[in-house]
Amino acid sequence: MSKPKDDTHEASTPATAPEEFSVEKILDKRTRNGKIEYLLKWKGYNEEDNTWEPEENLDCPDLIAAYESQFEITSPSVSDDADKSKRKNITEDNRARGFDRGLEPEKIVGATDASGELMFLMMWKNCKEADLVPAHQVNVRCPEIVINYYENKKQWYCKETVIELD
């Protein structure tokens, strides 16, 4: 079997020749010891076989780009007067937000206190649209997701030494 160029990772065991694995999907991302790692779902393997792999070992730029693109925040460009007037006529977006959407939380991808209140940027299962959700709601409704966020995404500082909790 020839190695597909865009979605494989090679691994070898001490007594065998290199074995080929194909990446089905990138599920998550973390930084460990200053290096980026991705959680991979392998084609033909069960969820319990998912593994964290360093970015430099991967040869699947299309899958990485697709994963990263779901977190890009884009702002609308102002191209002409018609677009400006349309935006002026929109007074408020009354769509449900946060837990009011009835979606199952997946993970926290960021945090801010710019509004004076700690808010988490929450991703939802089977949805590509994130919401800013007040931290006090997330802490009560899914504390394990908050713990996971702090364990995997934050660096802790102690005097002049950086301690990573990965």
Coordinates of N, CA, C and O in Angstrom, one line a residue, residues 8-120:
T8 N -1.2 11.0 6.4 CA -0.6 9.8 7.1 C 0.4 10.2 8.1 O 0.9 11.4 8.2
H9 N 0.7 9.3 9.0 CA 1.7 9.5 10.1 C 2.3 8.1 10.2 O 1.7 7.1 10.2
E10 N 3.6 8.1 10.2 CA 4.3 6.8 10.3 C 4.8 6.6 11.7 O 5.3 7.5 12.4
A11 N 4.7 5.4 12.2 CA 5.1 5.0 13.5 C 5.9 3.7 13.3 O 5.6 2.9 12.4
S12 N 6.9 3.4 14.2 CA 7.6 2.1 14.1 C 7.7 1.6 15.5 O 7.8 2.3 16.5
T13 N 7.7 0.3 15.6 CA 8.0 -0.4 16.8 C 9.3 -1.0 16.7 O 9.8 -1.3 15.6
P14 N 10.0 -1.3 17.8 CA 11.4 -1.7 17.8 C 11.6 -3.0 16.9 O 12.6 -3.0 16.2
A15 N 10.7 -3.9 16.9 CA 11.0 -5.2 16.2 C 10.3 -5.3 14.8 O 10.4 -6.3 14.2
T16 N 9.7 -4.2 14.3 CA 9.0 -4.3 13.1 C 9.3 -3.1 12.2 O 9.9 -2.1 12.6
A17 N 8.9 -3.3 10.9 CA 9.2 -2.2 9.9 C 8.1 -1.1 10.2 O 7.1 -1.3 10.9
P18 N 8.4 0.1 9.7 CA 7.4 1.2 9.9 C 6.0 0.8 9.4 O 5.9 0.2 8.3
E19 N 5.0 1.1 10.2 CA 3.6 0.8 9.8 C 3.0 2.1 9.5 O 3.2 3.2 10.0
E20 N 2.1 2.1 8.5 CA 1.4 3.3 8.0 C 0.0 3.4 8.7 O -0.7 2.5 8.9
F21 N -0.3 4.7 9.2 CA -1.5 5.0 9.8 C -2.1 6.2 9.0 O -1.4 7.1 8.7
S22 N -3.4 6.2 8.8 CA -4.0 7.3 8.1 C -4.9 8.1 9.1 O -5.7 7.5 9.8
V23 N -4.8 9.4 9.1 CA -5.5 10.2 10.0 C -6.9 10.4 9.4 O -7.1 10.8 8.2
E24 N -7.9 10.1 10.2 CA -9.3 10.4 9.8 C -9.8 11.8 10.1 O -10.4 12.5 9.3
K25 N -9.4 12.2 11.3 CA -9.9 13.5 11.8 C -9.0 14.0 12.9 O -8.5 13.3 13.7
I26 N -8.8 15.4 13.0 CA -8.2 16.0 14.1 C -9.3 16.4 15.1 O -10.2 17.1 14.7
L27 N -9.1 16.0 16.3 CA -10.2 16.2 17.3 C -9.9 17.3 18.3 O -10.8 18.0 18.8
D28 N -8.6 17.6 18.6 CA -8.3 18.6 19.6 C -6.8 19.0 19.4 O -6.1 18.4 18.6
K29 N -6.4 20.1 20.1 CA -5.1 20.6 20.0 C -4.6 21.0 21.4 O -5.5 21.5 22.2
R30 N -3.3 20.8 21.7 CA -2.8 21.3 23.0 C -1.3 21.7 22.8 O -0.7 21.3 21.7
T31 N -0.8 22.3 23.7 CA 0.7 22.6 23.8 C 1.3 21.9 24.9 O 0.8 22.0 26.1
R32 N 2.3 21.1 24.7 CA 2.9 20.4 25.7 C 4.4 20.6 25.6 O 5.0 20.3 24.5
N33 N 5.1 21.0 26.6 CA 6.5 21.3 26.6 C 6.9 22.2 25.5 O 7.9 22.1 24.8
G34 N 6.0 23.2 25.2 CA 6.3 24.2 24.2 C 6.0 23.7 22.8 O 6.3 24.5 21.8
K35 N 5.6 22.5 22.6 CA 5.3 22.0 21.3 C 3.8 21.7 21.1 O 3.1 21.3 22.0
I36 N 3.3 22.0 19.8 CA 1.9 21.8 19.5 C 1.7 20.3 19.2 O 2.5 19.7 18.5
E37 N 0.6 19.8 19.8 CA 0.2 18.4 19.6 C -1.3 18.4 19.2 O -2.0 19.2 19.6
Y38 N -1.6 17.4 18.3 CA -3.0 17.2 17.9 C -3.5 15.9 18.4 O -2.8 14.9 18.3
L39 N -4.8 15.8 18.8 CA -5.4 14.6 19.1 C -6.0 14.0 17.8 O -6.8 14.7 17.2
L40 N -5.6 12.8 17.4 CA -6.0 12.3 16.1 C -6.9 11.1 16.3 O -6.7 10.2 17.1
K41 N -7.9 11.0 15.4 CA -8.7 9.8 15.2 C -8.1 9.1 13.9 O -8.0 9.7 12.9
W42 N -7.8 7.9 14.1 CA -7.1 7.1 13.0 C -8.2 6.3 12.2 O -9.1 5.8 12.8
K43 N -8.0 6.3 10.9 CA -8.9 5.6 10.0 C -8.8 4.1 10.4 O -7.7 3.5 10.5
G44 N -10.0 3.4 10.5 CA -10.0 2.0 10.8 C -9.8 1.6 12.3 O -9.7 0.5 12.6
Y45 N -9.7 2.7 13.2 CA -9.5 2.4 14.6 C -10.6 3.0 15.4 O -11.2 3.9 15.0
N46 N -10.8 2.4 16.6 CA -11.8 2.9 17.5 C -11.4 4.2 18.2 O -10.2 4.5 18.2
E47 N -12.3 4.9 18.9 CA -12.1 6.1 19.6 C -11.0 5.9 20.7 O -10.2 6.8 20.9
E48 N -11.0 4.8 21.3 CA -10.0 4.5 22.4 C -8.6 4.4 21.9 O -7.6 4.5 22.6
D49 N -8.4 4.3 20.5 CA -7.1 4.3 19.9 C -6.6 5.7 19.5 O -5.5 5.8 18.9
N50 N -7.4 6.7 19.8 CA -7.0 8.1 19.4 C -5.7 8.4 20.2 O -5.5 8.0 21.3
T51 N -4.8 9.2 19.5 CA -3.5 9.5 20.2 C -3.2 11.0 20.0 O -3.6 11.6 19.0
W52 N -2.4 11.5 20.9 CA -1.8 12.9 20.8 C -0.5 12.7 20.0 O 0.3 11.9 20.4
E53 N -0.3 13.5 19.0 CA 0.9 13.4 18.1 C 1.4 14.8 17.9 O 0.7 15.8 17.7
P54 N 2.8 15.0 18.0 CA 3.4 16.3 17.8 C 3.2 16.7 16.3 O 3.2 15.9 15.4
E55 N 3.0 18.0 16.2 CA 2.7 18.6 14.9 C 3.8 18.2 13.9 O 3.5 17.9 12.7
E56 N 5.1 18.3 14.3 CA 6.2 18.0 13.4 C 6.2 16.6 12.8 O 6.8 16.3 11.8
N57 N 5.5 15.7 13.5 CA 5.4 14.3 13.0 C 4.3 14.1 12.0 O 4.2 13.0 11.4
L58 N 3.5 15.1 11.7 CA 2.3 14.9 10.9 C 2.5 15.3 9.5 O 3.2 16.3 9.2
D59 N 1.9 14.6 8.5 CA 1.9 15.0 7.1 C 0.5 15.1 6.6 O 0.1 14.3 5.7
C60 N -0.3 16.0 7.3 CA -1.7 16.2 6.9 C -2.1 17.6 7.0 O -2.9 18.0 7.7
P61 N -1.4 18.5 6.2 CA -1.6 19.9 6.3 C -3.1 20.3 6.0 O -3.6 21.3 6.6
D62 N -3.8 19.6 5.1 CA -5.2 19.9 4.8 C -6.1 19.7 6.0 O -6.9 20.5 6.3
L63 N -5.8 18.6 6.7 CA -6.6 18.3 7.9 C -6.3 19.3 9.0 O -7.2 19.8 9.7
I64 N -5.0 19.7 9.2 CA -4.7 20.7 10.2 C -5.3 22.0 9.8 O -5.9 22.7 10.7
A65 N -5.3 22.4 8.6 CA -5.9 23.7 8.2 C -7.4 23.7 8.4 O -7.9 24.7 8.8
A66 N -8.0 22.6 8.1 CA -9.5 22.5 8.3 C -9.8 22.6 9.8 O -10.8 23.2 10.2
Y67 N -9.0 21.9 10.6 CA -9.3 22.0 12.1 C -9.1 23.4 12.6 O -9.9 23.9 13.3
E68 N -8.0 24.1 12.2 CA -7.7 25.4 12.6 C -8.7 26.4 12.1 O -9.0 27.4 12.8
S69 N -9.2 26.2 10.9 CA -10.2 27.2 10.3 C -11.5 27.3 11.1 O -12.1 28.3 11.1
Q70 N -11.8 26.3 11.9 CA -13.1 26.3 12.6 C -13.0 27.3 13.8 O -14.0 27.7 14.4
F71 N -11.8 27.8 14.1 CA -11.6 28.7 15.2 C -11.3 30.1 14.8 O -11.1 31.0 15.6
E72 N -11.2 30.3 13.5 CA -10.9 31.7 13.0 C -12.1 32.6 13.2 O -13.3 32.2 12.9
I73 N -11.9 33.8 13.6 CA -12.9 34.7 13.8 C -12.8 35.8 12.7 O -11.7 36.4 12.6
T74 N -13.8 35.9 11.9 CA -13.7 36.9 10.8 C -14.7 38.0 11.0 O -15.7 37.8 11.6
S75 N -14.3 39.2 10.6 CA -15.2 40.3 10.8 C -15.7 40.7 9.4 O -14.9 40.6 8.4
P76 N -16.9 41.1 9.2 CA -17.4 41.4 7.9 C -16.7 42.6 7.3 O -16.4 43.6 8.1
S77 N -16.4 42.6 6.0 CA -15.8 43.8 5.4 C -16.9 44.7 5.0 O -18.0 44.4 4.6
V78 N -16.5 46.0 5.0 CA -17.5 47.0 4.6 C -17.1 47.3 3.1 O -16.1 47.9 2.8
S79 N -17.9 46.9 2.2 CA -17.6 47.0 0.8 C -18.3 48.1 0.1 O -17.8 48.7 -0.8
D80 N -19.5 48.4 0.5 CA -20.2 49.5 -0.2 C -21.3 50.1 0.7 O -21.6 49.6 1.8
D81 N -22.0 51.1 0.2 CA -23.0 51.8 1.0 C -24.2 50.9 1.4 O -24.8 51.0 2.4
A82 N -24.6 50.0 0.5 CA -25.7 49.1 0.7 C -25.4 48.2 1.9 O -26.3 48.0 2.8
D83 N -24.2 47.7 2.0 CA -23.8 46.9 3.2 C -23.9 47.7 4.5 O -24.3 47.2 5.5
K84 N -23.4 48.9 4.4 CA -23.4 49.8 5.6 C -24.9 50.0 6.1 O -25.2 49.9 7.3
S85 N -25.8 50.3 5.2 CA -27.2 50.5 5.6 C -27.8 49.3 6.1 O -28.6 49.4 7.0
K86 N -27.5 48.1 5.5 CA -28.1 46.9 6.1 C -27.7 46.7 7.5 O -28.5 46.3 8.3
R87 N -26.4 46.9 7.8 CA -25.9 46.7 9.2 C -26.5 47.7 10.1 O -26.8 47.4 11.3
K88 N -26.8 48.9 9.7 CA -27.4 49.9 10.5 C -28.8 49.6 10.9 O -29.3 49.9 12.0
N89 N -29.5 48.9 10.0 CA -30.9 48.5 10.3 C -31.0 47.3 11.2 O -32.1 47.0 11.7
I90 N -30.0 46.6 11.5 CA -30.0 45.5 12.4 C -29.8 46.0 13.8 O -28.7 46.5 14.1
T91 N -30.8 46.0 14.6 CA -30.7 46.6 15.9 C -30.1 45.6 17.0 O -29.3 46.0 17.8
E92 N -30.5 44.4 16.9 CA -30.1 43.4 17.9 C -30.3 42.0 17.4 O -31.3 41.7 16.7
D93 N -29.3 41.1 17.7 CA -29.5 39.7 17.3 C -30.1 39.0 18.4 O -29.6 38.9 19.5
N94 N -31.4 38.6 18.2 CA -32.1 37.9 19.3 C -32.0 36.4 19.3 O -32.8 35.8 20.0
R95 N -31.1 35.9 18.6 CA -30.9 34.4 18.6 C -30.5 33.9 20.0 O -29.8 34.7 20.8
A96 N -30.8 32.7 20.4 CA -30.4 32.1 21.6 C -28.9 32.0 21.6 O -28.3 31.7 20.6
R97 N -28.3 32.2 22.8 CA -26.9 32.1 23.0 C -26.6 31.1 24.1 O -27.4 30.9 25.0
G98 N -25.3 30.6 24.1 CA -24.9 29.8 25.2 C -25.7 28.6 25.4 O -26.2 27.9 24.5
F99 N -26.0 28.2 26.7 CA -26.7 27.0 27.0 C -28.2 27.1 26.6 O -28.9 26.1 26.4
D100 N -28.7 28.3 26.3 CA -30.1 28.5 25.8 C -30.3 27.9 24.5 O -31.4 27.7 24.0
R101 N -29.2 27.6 23.7 CA -29.3 27.0 22.4 C -29.7 25.5 22.5 O -30.0 24.9 21.5
G102 N -29.6 24.9 23.7 CA -29.9 23.5 23.9 C -28.8 22.6 23.3 O -29.1 21.4 23.1
L103 N -27.6 23.1 23.1 CA -26.6 22.2 22.6 C -25.7 21.6 23.7 O -25.7 22.2 24.8
E104 N -25.0 20.6 23.4 CA -24.2 19.9 24.4 C -22.8 20.6 24.3 O -22.2 20.6 23.2
P105 N -22.2 21.1 25.4 CA -20.9 21.7 25.4 C -19.8 20.7 25.0 O -19.9 19.5 25.4
E106 N -18.8 21.1 24.2 CA -17.7 20.3 23.8 C -16.5 20.7 24.5 O -15.8 19.8 25.2
K107 N -16.1 21.9 24.4 CA -14.8 22.4 25.1 C -14.8 23.9 25.1 O -15.5 24.6 24.4
I108 N -13.9 24.4 25.9 CA -13.6 25.8 26.0 C -12.4 26.1 25.2 O -11.4 25.4 25.3
V109 N -12.4 27.1 24.3 CA -11.3 27.4 23.4 C -10.6 28.7 23.8 O -9.6 29.1 23.2
G110 N -11.2 29.5 24.7 CA -10.6 30.7 25.1 C -11.4 31.3 26.3 O -12.5 30.9 26.7
A111 N -10.8 32.4 26.8 CA -11.5 33.1 28.0 C -11.1 34.6 27.9 O -10.1 35.0 27.3
T112 N -12.1 35.4 28.4 CA -11.8 36.9 28.4 C -12.6 37.5 29.6 O -13.6 36.9 30.0
D113 N -12.1 38.6 30.0 CA -12.8 39.4 31.0 C -13.0 40.8 30.6 O -13.1 41.7 31.3
A114 N -12.9 41.0 29.2 CA -13.0 42.3 28.6 C -14.3 43.1 29.0 O -14.3 44.3 29.1
S115 N -15.4 42.3 29.3 CA -16.7 43.0 29.6 C -16.8 43.2 31.1 O -17.8 43.8 31.6
G116 N -15.7 42.9 31.9 CA -15.8 43.0 33.3 C -16.2 41.7 34.0 O -16.2 41.7 35.2
E117 N -16.6 40.7 33.3 CA -17.1 39.4 33.8 C -16.3 38.4 33.0 O -16.1 38.5 31.8
L118 N -15.8 37.4 33.7 CA -15.1 36.3 33.1 C -16.1 35.5 32.2 O -17.1 35.1 32.6
M119 N -15.7 35.4 30.9 CA -16.5 34.7 29.9 C -15.6 33.6 29.2 O -14.5 33.9 29.0
F120 N -16.2 32.5 29.0 CA -15.5 31.4 28.2 C -16.1 31.4 26.8 O -17.3 31.5 26.6

